[in-house]
Amino acid sequence: MNRTARVVLTFALLASAGRLVSAQPVQDLDPRVVRLVGQVSQDRLAATLRKLETFGTRNTMSSTDSPTHGIGAARQWIFDELKGYGPKLQVSYDTYTIAKQGRITRDTEARNVMAVLPGRSPRRIYVSGHYDTVAIVGGQNQRNGAERDAEPARFPDPDSPAPGVDDDGSGVALTMELARIFSQSGIDFDATLVFMCHVAEEQGLMGAMLHAQKAVKDRLPIDAVLNNDIVGNDRGGNGVIDGASIRVYSEGPEDSPSRELARFVQRWGMRYVPSHNVRLIARSDRFARGGDHSAYNRYGFAAVGFREARENFSRQHDPKDTFEGVSPAYLAQNARVNLAAAATLALAPPRPVVVTDRGAPTIDRAPSGYDAHLRWKASAGAAAYRIFWREAWGSDWQHEMLVGNVTEATLSNTLIDDLVFGVAAVDAAGHESVVSPYVAPVRATDEVKTQ
């Protein structure tokens, strides 16, 4: 009770004439995470990209009986590489049989390649890419034209060349590099880390969809999915070069779990990798396109999509998607941002619960009727909490304050109608969870009856 009183007094001192002043955020970085960020190897990423290119194609329906060509050889190599990173990684195939449908022209065995690094808790943080490839007649550049809807895409033989070095060898190489670094780190993470190489993305996100369906059925606690798809090229097809930023897409609405995850990636990714700008894009993906993170969104999981800053559409979904079209140095920067965000998430406590068992937000105007009174359920491992707020029209948090190990706080004479509030859990070492925002429930609309 005394701790709560001190929080009320602190907030009251910060509220003056309707103007909110926030305390400076803690800037200390975890030296262990700094060390991991420094272990990302540009040379290893390049070697992985070159190896993936040697399989000729990784089309979901390509050869499975050749030791050197097609998706069968590619997935076995990925599996063996992950196994070779050490005994802490639990490597397996996540296998399904997809019936003939849509772009799947025959019944097909589909295998996601999955590596699990167990943590102290079952909650899961995913880093992912897709290892399958596709080539379409005319490539993605032609599909971007006005004739896109005039005729369906035409696909050559599944065993024809589709090297897919950027789409999405880059995401796979990044995922594998992080699996190596995390599994050999010697760090005891709170969350379980999952490194997932999806299949059948090019046929409609099928590998990710099947795993997300299974996760719902098995009640797997997936806290976050960091999906990387086309993240290795710094030179756009229009000649514009940008090797200093990465786009992160997240579905709405404004305070959805995925939007909060995107804000977290920007906040912590740029603290550990300040030379790389994380650009948040407020849409689920690029215009009229999609990626595996959307499959997880569809089943209620927080997931974001990483995309390179400048795409070269003339190489995508085309035999020209080769090693010459990527920049390992740029890919390494994107890997470092992913690593910083995933490590901070995995070390931090779970985010606080800010709703009742019936889903009502635990925020009100007590005690005066004109205050902001916030309550939350304690997070395991939390030593303190950080409260965030912003103007309701704003897109990102504007103010923040670290409070003690309490489960409520009051901001005096502050209208909750004009501001958005959220709270994050912080452990003793300063690792911070994703923010849990207070969101007003959507009211049911009753039809007005007339005579």
Short mmCIF file of C-alpha atoms in Angstrom, two decimals:
data_model
loop_
_atom_site.label_atom_id
_atom_site.label_comp_id
_atom_site.label_asym_id
_atom_site.label_seq_id
_atom_site.Cartn_x
_atom_site.Cartn_y
_atom_site.Cartn_z
CA MET A 1 0.00 0.00 0.00
CA ASN A 2 2.84 2.40 0.83
CA ARG A 3 4.52 1.63 -2.49
CA THR A 4 1.33 2.51 -4.34
CA ALA A 5 1.07 5.80 -2.43
CA ARG A 6 4.57 6.78 -3.52
CA VAL A 7 3.65 6.07 -7.15
CA VAL A 8 0.62 8.33 -6.84
CA LEU A 9 2.76 11.13 -5.40
CA THR A 10 5.37 10.75 -8.15
CA PHE A 11 2.79 11.01 -10.89
CA ALA A 12 1.12 13.95 -9.19
CA LEU A 13 4.42 15.83 -9.25
CA LEU A 14 4.70 15.22 -12.99
CA ALA A 15 1.22 16.50 -13.80
CA SER A 16 1.13 20.27 -13.99
CA ALA A 17 -1.38 22.49 -15.77
CA GLY A 18 -2.43 19.57 -17.97
CA ARG A 19 1.13 19.10 -19.31
CA LEU A 20 2.82 15.73 -18.88
CA VAL A 21 6.57 15.51 -18.39
CA SER A 22 8.16 12.08 -18.55
CA ALA A 23 11.21 10.74 -16.76
CA GLN A 24 14.20 9.79 -18.89
CA PRO A 25 14.17 6.11 -19.91
CA VAL A 26 16.86 3.77 -18.69
CA GLN A 27 19.57 3.59 -21.37
CA ASP A 28 21.72 0.76 -20.00
CA LEU A 29 22.23 -2.14 -22.39
CA ASP A 30 22.81 -5.74 -21.39
CA PRO A 31 26.47 -6.50 -22.18
CA ARG A 32 25.51 -10.10 -22.99
CA VAL A 33 23.14 -8.94 -25.71
CA VAL A 34 25.78 -6.50 -26.98
CA ARG A 35 28.15 -9.46 -27.25
CA LEU A 36 25.60 -11.55 -29.17
CA VAL A 37 24.90 -8.71 -31.59
CA GLY A 38 28.62 -8.57 -32.29
CA GLN A 39 28.71 -12.27 -33.14
CA VAL A 40 26.56 -11.98 -36.27
CA SER A 41 28.84 -13.10 -39.08
CA GLN A 42 28.53 -11.54 -42.52
CA ASP A 43 30.74 -14.30 -43.93
CA ARG A 44 28.55 -17.09 -42.53
CA LEU A 45 25.43 -15.42 -43.91
CA ALA A 46 27.08 -15.20 -47.32
CA ALA A 47 28.12 -18.84 -47.20
CA THR A 48 24.58 -19.93 -46.31
CA LEU A 49 23.13 -17.89 -49.18
CA ARG A 50 25.59 -19.42 -51.65
CA LYS A 51 24.77 -22.92 -50.43
CA LEU A 52 21.02 -22.38 -50.74
CA GLU A 53 21.56 -21.19 -54.29
CA THR A 54 23.26 -24.46 -55.24
CA PHE A 55 20.01 -26.43 -54.91
CA GLY A 56 18.76 -24.82 -58.14
CA THR A 57 15.21 -24.57 -56.89
CA ARG A 58 13.46 -25.02 -53.56
CA ASN A 59 9.99 -25.10 -55.02
CA THR A 60 7.61 -26.86 -52.62
CA MET A 61 6.75 -29.41 -55.34
CA SER A 62 10.28 -29.88 -56.66
CA SER A 63 12.41 -33.01 -56.39
CA THR A 64 12.68 -34.76 -53.03
CA ASP A 65 14.86 -37.70 -54.09
CA SER A 66 17.96 -35.87 -55.34
CA PRO A 67 20.80 -35.33 -52.84
CA THR A 68 21.82 -32.06 -54.51
CA HIS A 69 18.79 -30.54 -56.24
CA GLY A 70 15.34 -29.45 -55.13
CA ILE A 71 13.49 -28.98 -51.91
CA GLY A 72 14.29 -32.41 -50.47
CA ALA A 73 18.03 -31.79 -50.55
CA ALA A 74 17.60 -28.20 -49.31
CA ARG A 75 15.52 -29.07 -46.26
CA GLN A 76 17.86 -31.89 -45.31
CA TRP A 77 20.83 -29.54 -45.46
CA ILE A 78 19.04 -26.94 -43.32
CA PHE A 79 18.09 -29.67 -40.83
CA ASP A 80 21.65 -30.99 -40.61
CA GLU A 81 23.14 -27.51 -40.24
CA LEU A 82 20.82 -26.66 -37.37
CA LYS A 83 21.62 -29.99 -35.72
CA GLY A 84 25.31 -29.21 -36.00
CA TYR A 85 25.00 -26.03 -33.91
CA GLY A 86 24.97 -28.08 -30.73
CA PRO A 87 22.90 -30.32 -28.46
CA LYS A 88 20.79 -27.52 -26.95
CA LEU A 89 18.77 -27.07 -30.13
CA GLN A 90 15.85 -29.47 -30.58
CA VAL A 91 15.66 -29.80 -34.36
CA SER A 92 12.73 -31.47 -36.08
CA TYR A 93 10.51 -31.50 -39.14
CA ASP A 94 7.04 -30.04 -38.69
CA THR A 95 5.38 -32.22 -41.34
CA TYR A 96 2.01 -32.08 -43.10
CA THR A 97 0.45 -33.54 -46.24
CA ILE A 98 -1.22 -30.80 -48.28
CA ALA A 99 -4.01 -31.97 -50.54
CA LYS A 100 -4.14 -30.79 -54.16
CA GLN A 101 -5.54 -27.26 -54.13
CA GLY A 102 -4.80 -23.83 -55.60
CA ARG A 103 -1.11 -23.57 -56.45
CA ILE A 104 -0.49 -27.05 -55.02
CA THR A 105 -1.05 -29.11 -58.18
CA ARG A 106 -0.77 -32.52 -56.49
CA ASP A 107 -0.88 -33.96 -53.00
CA THR A 108 2.40 -32.79 -51.45
CA GLU A 109 4.36 -33.48 -48.29
CA ALA A 110 5.31 -30.16 -46.67
CA ARG A 111 8.01 -29.94 -43.99
CA ASN A 112 8.74 -26.86 -41.95
CA VAL A 113 12.21 -27.13 -40.43
CA MET A 114 12.07 -26.13 -36.76
CA ALA A 115 14.75 -25.66 -34.11
CA VAL A 116 13.64 -25.09 -30.51
CA LEU A 117 15.88 -23.65 -27.79
CA PRO A 118 14.03 -24.37 -24.52
CA GLY A 119 13.79 -21.58 -21.99
CA ARG A 120 12.73 -21.48 -18.35
CA SER A 121 9.12 -20.88 -19.40
CA PRO A 122 6.98 -22.32 -22.21
CA ARG A 123 6.14 -18.94 -23.79
CA ARG A 124 7.61 -18.80 -27.29
CA ILE A 125 9.46 -16.21 -29.36
CA TYR A 126 9.76 -17.12 -33.06
CA VAL A 127 12.33 -15.96 -35.61
CA SER A 128 11.40 -17.17 -39.08
CA GLY A 129 11.88 -17.15 -42.83
CA HIS A 130 10.64 -19.42 -45.63
CA TYR A 131 12.98 -21.72 -47.50
CA ASP A 132 10.75 -22.55 -50.48
CA THR A 133 11.09 -20.61 -53.75
CA VAL A 134 9.12 -20.02 -56.90
CA ALA A 135 9.64 -18.59 -60.38
CA ILE A 136 6.74 -17.25 -62.40
CA VAL A 137 6.69 -16.32 -66.07
CA GLY A 138 7.73 -12.68 -66.27
CA GLY A 139 8.75 -12.52 -62.59
CA GLN A 140 7.35 -10.21 -59.93
CA ASN A 141 8.10 -7.10 -61.97
CA GLN A 142 5.52 -8.14 -64.57
CA ARG A 143 3.05 -9.09 -61.84
CA ASN A 144 3.31 -5.56 -60.45
CA GLY A 145 2.01 -4.13 -63.71
CA ALA A 146 -1.50 -3.25 -64.78
CA GLU A 147 -2.04 -6.72 -66.25
CA ARG A 148 -1.78 -8.39 -62.82
CA ASP A 149 -5.51 -9.05 -62.61
CA ALA A 150 -5.97 -9.63 -66.32
CA GLU A 151 -4.58 -13.17 -66.22
CA PRO A 152 -3.38 -15.55 -63.50
CA ALA A 153 0.31 -16.08 -62.83
CA ARG A 154 1.89 -18.82 -64.91
CA PHE A 155 4.28 -21.23 -63.21
CA PRO A 156 6.91 -23.28 -65.05
CA ASP A 157 7.90 -26.82 -64.08
CA PRO A 158 8.61 -27.06 -60.30
CA ASP A 159 12.16 -28.28 -60.98
CA SER A 160 13.04 -25.35 -63.24
CA PRO A 161 15.48 -22.74 -61.87
CA ALA A 162 14.24 -20.72 -58.90
CA PRO A 163 17.33 -19.97 -56.77
CA GLY A 164 15.50 -17.59 -54.40
CA VAL A 165 18.62 -16.15 -52.78
CA ASP A 166 16.83 -13.02 -51.55
CA ASP A 167 13.29 -14.46 -51.56
CA ASP A 168 13.69 -15.96 -49.14
CA GLY A 169 17.16 -17.37 -48.75
CA SER A 170 17.95 -14.15 -46.91
CA GLY A 171 15.31 -14.81 -44.23
CA VAL A 172 16.44 -18.42 -43.87
CA ALA A 173 20.11 -17.46 -43.55
CA LEU A 174 19.21 -14.87 -40.90
CA THR A 175 17.10 -17.39 -38.98
CA MET A 176 19.85 -20.01 -39.06
CA GLU A 177 22.52 -17.51 -37.99
CA LEU A 178 20.44 -16.48 -34.97
CA ALA A 179 19.81 -20.13 -34.11
CA ARG A 180 23.57 -20.68 -34.06
CA ILE A 181 24.32 -17.64 -31.91
CA PHE A 182 21.52 -18.13 -29.39
CA SER A 183 22.11 -21.86 -28.95
CA GLN A 184 25.84 -21.35 -28.34
CA SER A 185 25.42 -18.28 -26.12
CA GLY A 186 25.34 -20.05 -22.75
CA ILE A 187 22.55 -17.67 -21.66
CA ASP A 188 19.59 -19.04 -19.73
CA PHE A 189 16.62 -17.35 -21.42
CA ASP A 190 13.24 -17.05 -19.76
CA ALA A 191 11.30 -17.61 -22.99
CA THR A 192 11.63 -20.55 -25.35
CA LEU A 193 13.13 -19.49 -28.69
CA VAL A 194 11.92 -21.12 -31.90
CA PHE A 195 13.81 -20.78 -35.18
CA MET A 196 11.42 -21.70 -37.97
CA CYS A 197 12.10 -22.20 -41.67
CA HIS A 198 8.64 -22.36 -43.23
CA VAL A 199 7.71 -24.13 -46.43
CA ALA A 200 4.93 -23.53 -49.00
CA GLU A 201 4.88 -19.78 -48.42
CA GLU A 202 4.78 -19.22 -52.16
CA GLN A 203 1.66 -21.37 -52.42
CA GLY A 204 -0.33 -19.20 -50.01
CA LEU A 205 1.50 -19.16 -46.64
CA MET A 206 0.53 -22.81 -46.19
CA GLY A 207 3.42 -23.99 -44.01
CA ALA A 208 2.94 -21.10 -41.60
CA MET A 209 -0.84 -21.49 -41.66
CA LEU A 210 -0.61 -25.18 -40.78
CA HIS A 211 1.80 -24.52 -37.91
CA ALA A 212 -0.35 -21.67 -36.57
CA GLN A 213 -3.43 -23.89 -36.70
CA LYS A 214 -1.54 -26.57 -34.80
CA ALA A 215 -0.32 -24.01 -32.26
CA VAL A 216 -3.90 -22.98 -31.52
CA LYS A 217 -4.99 -26.60 -31.19
CA ASP A 218 -2.05 -27.45 -28.90
CA ARG A 219 -2.41 -24.16 -26.99
CA LEU A 220 1.19 -23.17 -27.61
CA PRO A 221 1.87 -19.79 -25.92
CA ILE A 222 3.40 -17.90 -28.87
CA ASP A 223 4.21 -14.39 -27.61
CA ALA A 224 5.85 -13.01 -30.76
CA VAL A 225 6.80 -13.89 -34.33
CA LEU A 226 9.60 -11.99 -36.08
CA ASN A 227 9.22 -13.03 -39.70
CA ASN A 228 11.92 -12.16 -42.24
CA ASP A 229 11.08 -12.32 -45.93
CA ILE A 230 13.23 -10.56 -48.55
CA VAL A 231 15.72 -8.86 -46.21
CA GLY A 232 19.05 -9.18 -48.03
CA ASN A 233 19.16 -6.57 -50.79
CA ASP A 234 20.02 -2.89 -50.33
CA ARG A 235 19.60 -1.73 -53.95
CA GLY A 236 16.14 -1.10 -55.37
CA GLY A 237 15.19 -1.92 -58.92
CA ASN A 238 14.90 1.83 -59.54
CA GLY A 239 18.54 2.36 -58.55
CA VAL A 240 17.83 3.79 -55.09
CA ILE A 241 20.23 2.40 -52.45
CA ASP A 242 19.34 2.11 -48.77
CA GLY A 243 21.59 -0.05 -46.66
CA ALA A 244 20.81 1.72 -43.40
CA SER A 245 17.17 0.84 -42.70
CA ILE A 246 14.71 -2.03 -42.53
CA ARG A 247 10.91 -1.91 -42.82
CA VAL A 248 8.73 -3.62 -40.21
CA TYR A 249 5.08 -4.20 -41.13
CA SER A 250 2.36 -4.84 -38.55
CA GLU A 251 -1.38 -5.24 -38.77
CA GLY A 252 -3.74 -2.86 -36.99
CA PRO A 253 -5.65 -1.54 -35.24
CA GLU A 254 -3.36 1.03 -33.68
CA ASP A 255 -2.80 -0.73 -30.35
CA SER A 256 -3.00 -4.32 -31.58
CA PRO A 257 -0.50 -6.85 -30.17
CA SER A 258 1.37 -6.78 -33.48
CA ARG A 259 1.66 -2.98 -33.46
CA GLU A 260 3.05 -3.12 -29.92
CA LEU A 261 5.54 -5.79 -31.02
CA ALA A 262 6.64 -3.54 -33.90
CA ARG A 263 7.18 -0.63 -31.49
CA PHE A 264 9.22 -2.95 -29.28
CA VAL A 265 11.41 -4.00 -32.22
CA GLN A 266 12.10 -0.37 -33.07
CA ARG A 267 12.74 0.63 -29.44
CA TRP A 268 15.21 -2.12 -28.62
CA GLY A 269 16.56 -2.94 -32.06
CA MET A 270 17.74 0.62 -32.54
CA ARG A 271 19.21 0.84 -29.04
CA TYR A 272 21.50 -2.11 -29.72
CA VAL A 273 22.05 -1.28 -33.41
CA PRO A 274 21.83 2.53 -33.52
CA SER A 275 23.31 2.72 -37.02
CA HIS A 276 20.31 0.90 -38.49
CA ASN A 277 16.94 2.63 -38.76
CA VAL A 278 13.83 0.53 -38.06
CA ARG A 279 10.99 2.02 -40.11
CA LEU A 280 7.55 1.05 -38.84
CA ILE A 281 4.89 0.63 -41.54
CA ALA A 282 1.29 0.74 -40.34
CA ARG A 283 -0.14 -1.97 -42.56
CA SER A 284 -0.06 -5.75 -42.49
CA ASP A 285 2.34 -5.96 -45.44
CA ARG A 286 3.26 -4.32 -48.71
CA PHE A 287 0.33 -3.28 -50.87
CA ALA A 288 -1.60 -6.35 -52.07
CA ARG A 289 1.17 -8.72 -50.94
CA GLY A 290 1.66 -10.95 -47.93
CA GLY A 291 4.02 -13.04 -45.84
CA ASP A 292 4.07 -15.76 -43.22
CA HIS A 293 3.56 -13.36 -40.31
CA SER A 294 0.04 -12.78 -41.66
CA ALA A 295 -0.73 -16.48 -41.15
CA TYR A 296 0.05 -16.11 -37.44
CA ASN A 297 -1.98 -12.89 -37.27
CA ARG A 298 -4.94 -14.78 -38.68
CA TYR A 299 -4.88 -17.11 -35.69
CA GLY A 300 -4.51 -14.38 -33.09
CA PHE A 301 -0.74 -14.27 -32.57
CA ALA A 302 1.39 -11.12 -32.45
CA ALA A 303 3.59 -11.18 -35.55
CA VAL A 304 5.47 -8.65 -37.66
CA GLY A 305 7.11 -8.79 -41.08
CA PHE A 306 10.63 -7.54 -41.80
CA ARG A 307 11.22 -6.34 -45.38
CA GLU A 308 14.27 -4.81 -46.98
CA ALA A 309 14.08 -1.03 -47.45
CA ARG A 310 14.33 -1.11 -51.25
CA GLU A 311 13.15 -4.08 -53.29
CA ASN A 312 14.27 -5.10 -56.75
CA PHE A 313 11.13 -6.61 -58.25
CA SER A 314 12.93 -7.63 -61.45
CA ARG A 315 14.78 -10.33 -59.47
CA GLN A 316 11.87 -11.58 -57.34
CA HIS A 317 10.10 -14.81 -58.34
CA ASP A 318 12.58 -15.04 -61.16
CA PRO A 319 15.67 -17.14 -62.05
CA LYS A 320 17.66 -13.90 -61.64
CA ASP A 321 17.23 -14.02 -57.83
CA THR A 322 20.88 -14.99 -57.34
CA PHE A 323 23.70 -14.15 -54.94
CA GLU A 324 24.73 -11.19 -57.10
CA GLY A 325 21.48 -9.48 -56.10
CA VAL A 326 22.07 -9.39 -52.34
CA SER A 327 24.32 -7.59 -49.86
CA PRO A 328 25.55 -9.81 -47.00
CA ALA A 329 26.62 -6.69 -45.08
CA TYR A 330 23.08 -5.32 -45.21
CA LEU A 331 21.62 -8.71 -44.27
CA ALA A 332 23.96 -8.82 -41.26
CA GLN A 333 22.57 -5.51 -40.00
CA ASN A 334 19.03 -6.81 -40.29
CA ALA A 335 20.08 -9.94 -38.42
CA ARG A 336 21.51 -7.80 -35.61
CA VAL A 337 18.22 -5.91 -35.22
CA ASN A 338 16.32 -9.20 -35.07
CA LEU A 339 18.77 -10.59 -32.54
CA ALA A 340 18.54 -7.57 -30.24
CA ALA A 341 14.75 -7.64 -30.23
CA ALA A 342 14.47 -11.42 -29.80
CA ALA A 343 17.08 -11.54 -27.02
CA THR A 344 15.46 -8.71 -25.06
CA LEU A 345 12.04 -10.34 -25.44
CA ALA A 346 13.37 -13.73 -24.34
CA LEU A 347 15.17 -12.32 -21.29
CA ALA A 348 12.31 -10.05 -20.17
CA PRO A 349 9.32 -11.06 -18.06
CA PRO A 350 6.01 -11.72 -19.83
CA ARG A 351 4.01 -8.60 -20.52
CA PRO A 352 1.50 -7.55 -17.83
CA VAL A 353 -2.17 -8.46 -18.07
CA VAL A 354 -4.24 -5.27 -18.12
CA VAL A 355 -7.72 -6.77 -18.44
CA THR A 356 -10.03 -8.63 -16.10
CA ASP A 357 -10.89 -12.29 -16.58
CA ARG A 358 -13.85 -11.07 -18.65
CA GLY A 359 -11.65 -8.91 -20.88
CA ALA A 360 -12.48 -5.48 -19.45
CA PRO A 361 -9.53 -3.04 -19.30
CA THR A 362 -8.35 -2.33 -15.74
CA ILE A 363 -8.24 1.44 -16.05
CA ASP A 364 -10.65 3.94 -14.51
CA ARG A 365 -10.97 7.53 -13.28
CA ALA A 366 -10.58 6.85 -9.53
CA PRO A 367 -10.32 8.27 -7.00
CA SER A 368 -11.55 11.72 -7.99
CA GLY A 369 -13.35 10.84 -11.19
CA TYR A 370 -10.78 12.90 -13.13
CA ASP A 371 -7.67 10.79 -12.58
CA ALA A 372 -5.98 8.02 -14.57
CA HIS A 373 -5.99 4.96 -12.31
CA LEU A 374 -4.12 2.01 -13.84
CA ARG A 375 -4.08 -1.54 -12.51
CA TRP A 376 -2.42 -4.69 -13.85
CA LYS A 377 -1.68 -8.26 -12.88
CA ALA A 378 1.86 -8.99 -11.77
CA SER A 379 4.22 -10.60 -14.29
CA ALA A 380 6.44 -13.47 -13.15
CA GLY A 381 10.02 -12.26 -12.73
CA ALA A 382 9.18 -8.56 -12.81
CA ALA A 383 11.06 -6.27 -10.41
CA ALA A 384 9.39 -3.07 -11.63
CA TYR A 385 7.02 -1.75 -14.29
CA ARG A 386 7.27 1.01 -16.84
CA ILE A 387 4.18 3.05 -17.64
CA PHE A 388 3.81 4.60 -21.10
CA TRP A 389 1.38 7.21 -22.38
CA ARG A 390 0.71 9.34 -25.42
CA GLU A 391 -1.90 11.62 -26.88
CA ALA A 392 -4.76 9.62 -28.33
CA TRP A 393 -4.00 10.91 -31.84
CA GLY A 394 -0.33 9.90 -31.60
CA SER A 395 1.08 6.79 -33.24
CA ASP A 396 3.90 6.10 -30.77
CA TRP A 397 4.52 6.40 -27.05
CA GLN A 398 5.52 9.93 -26.06
CA HIS A 399 6.15 9.59 -22.32
CA GLU A 400 7.29 6.89 -19.95
CA MET A 401 8.10 6.37 -16.29
CA LEU A 402 9.63 3.50 -14.35
CA VAL A 403 7.68 2.63 -11.20
CA GLY A 404 8.38 0.09 -8.49
CA ASN A 405 7.20 -3.45 -8.01
CA VAL A 406 3.56 -2.42 -7.72
CA THR A 407 0.40 -3.38 -9.56
CA GLU A 408 -1.38 -0.03 -9.73
CA ALA A 409 -0.64 3.64 -10.16
CA THR A 410 -2.61 6.86 -10.37
CA LEU A 411 -1.90 9.91 -12.48
CA SER A 412 -3.76 12.75 -10.80
CA ASN A 413 -6.01 15.14 -12.69
CA THR A 414 -5.36 13.36 -16.00
CA LEU A 415 -8.18 12.48 -18.40
CA ILE A 416 -8.05 8.95 -19.75
CA ASP A 417 -10.28 10.17 -22.59
CA ASP A 418 -7.43 12.22 -24.09
CA LEU A 419 -4.52 9.80 -23.64
CA VAL A 420 -3.59 6.20 -24.35
CA PHE A 421 -1.84 4.29 -21.56
CA GLY A 422 0.17 1.09 -21.42
CA VAL A 423 2.45 -0.79 -19.04
CA ALA A 424 5.49 -3.05 -19.52
CA ALA A 425 7.16 -5.42 -17.06
CA VAL A 426 10.85 -4.92 -16.26
CA ASP A 427 13.15 -7.40 -14.53
CA ALA A 428 15.98 -6.60 -12.11
CA ALA A 429 18.48 -6.37 -14.99
CA GLY A 430 16.35 -3.90 -16.94
CA HIS A 431 14.96 -6.24 -19.60
CA GLU A 432 11.60 -4.88 -20.68
CA SER A 433 8.54 -6.69 -22.02
CA VAL A 434 6.28 -5.60 -24.84
CA VAL A 435 3.87 -2.90 -23.71
CA SER A 436 0.33 -3.96 -22.80
CA PRO A 437 -1.97 -1.07 -23.80
CA TYR A 438 -5.30 -0.27 -22.22
CA VAL A 439 -7.80 -0.59 -25.06
CA ALA A 440 -11.48 0.22 -24.75
CA PRO A 441 -13.64 -2.74 -25.79
CA VAL A 442 -15.72 -2.41 -28.93
CA ARG A 443 -19.34 -1.92 -28.02
CA ALA A 444 -21.88 -4.27 -29.50
CA THR A 445 -24.20 -2.55 -31.96
CA ASP A 446 -27.87 -3.33 -31.48
CA GLU A 447 -30.19 -2.84 -34.38
CA VAL A 448 -32.78 -0.13 -33.77
CA LYS A 449 -36.19 -1.60 -34.46
CA THR A 450 -38.86 0.38 -36.23
CA GLN A 451 -42.54 -0.22 -36.78
#
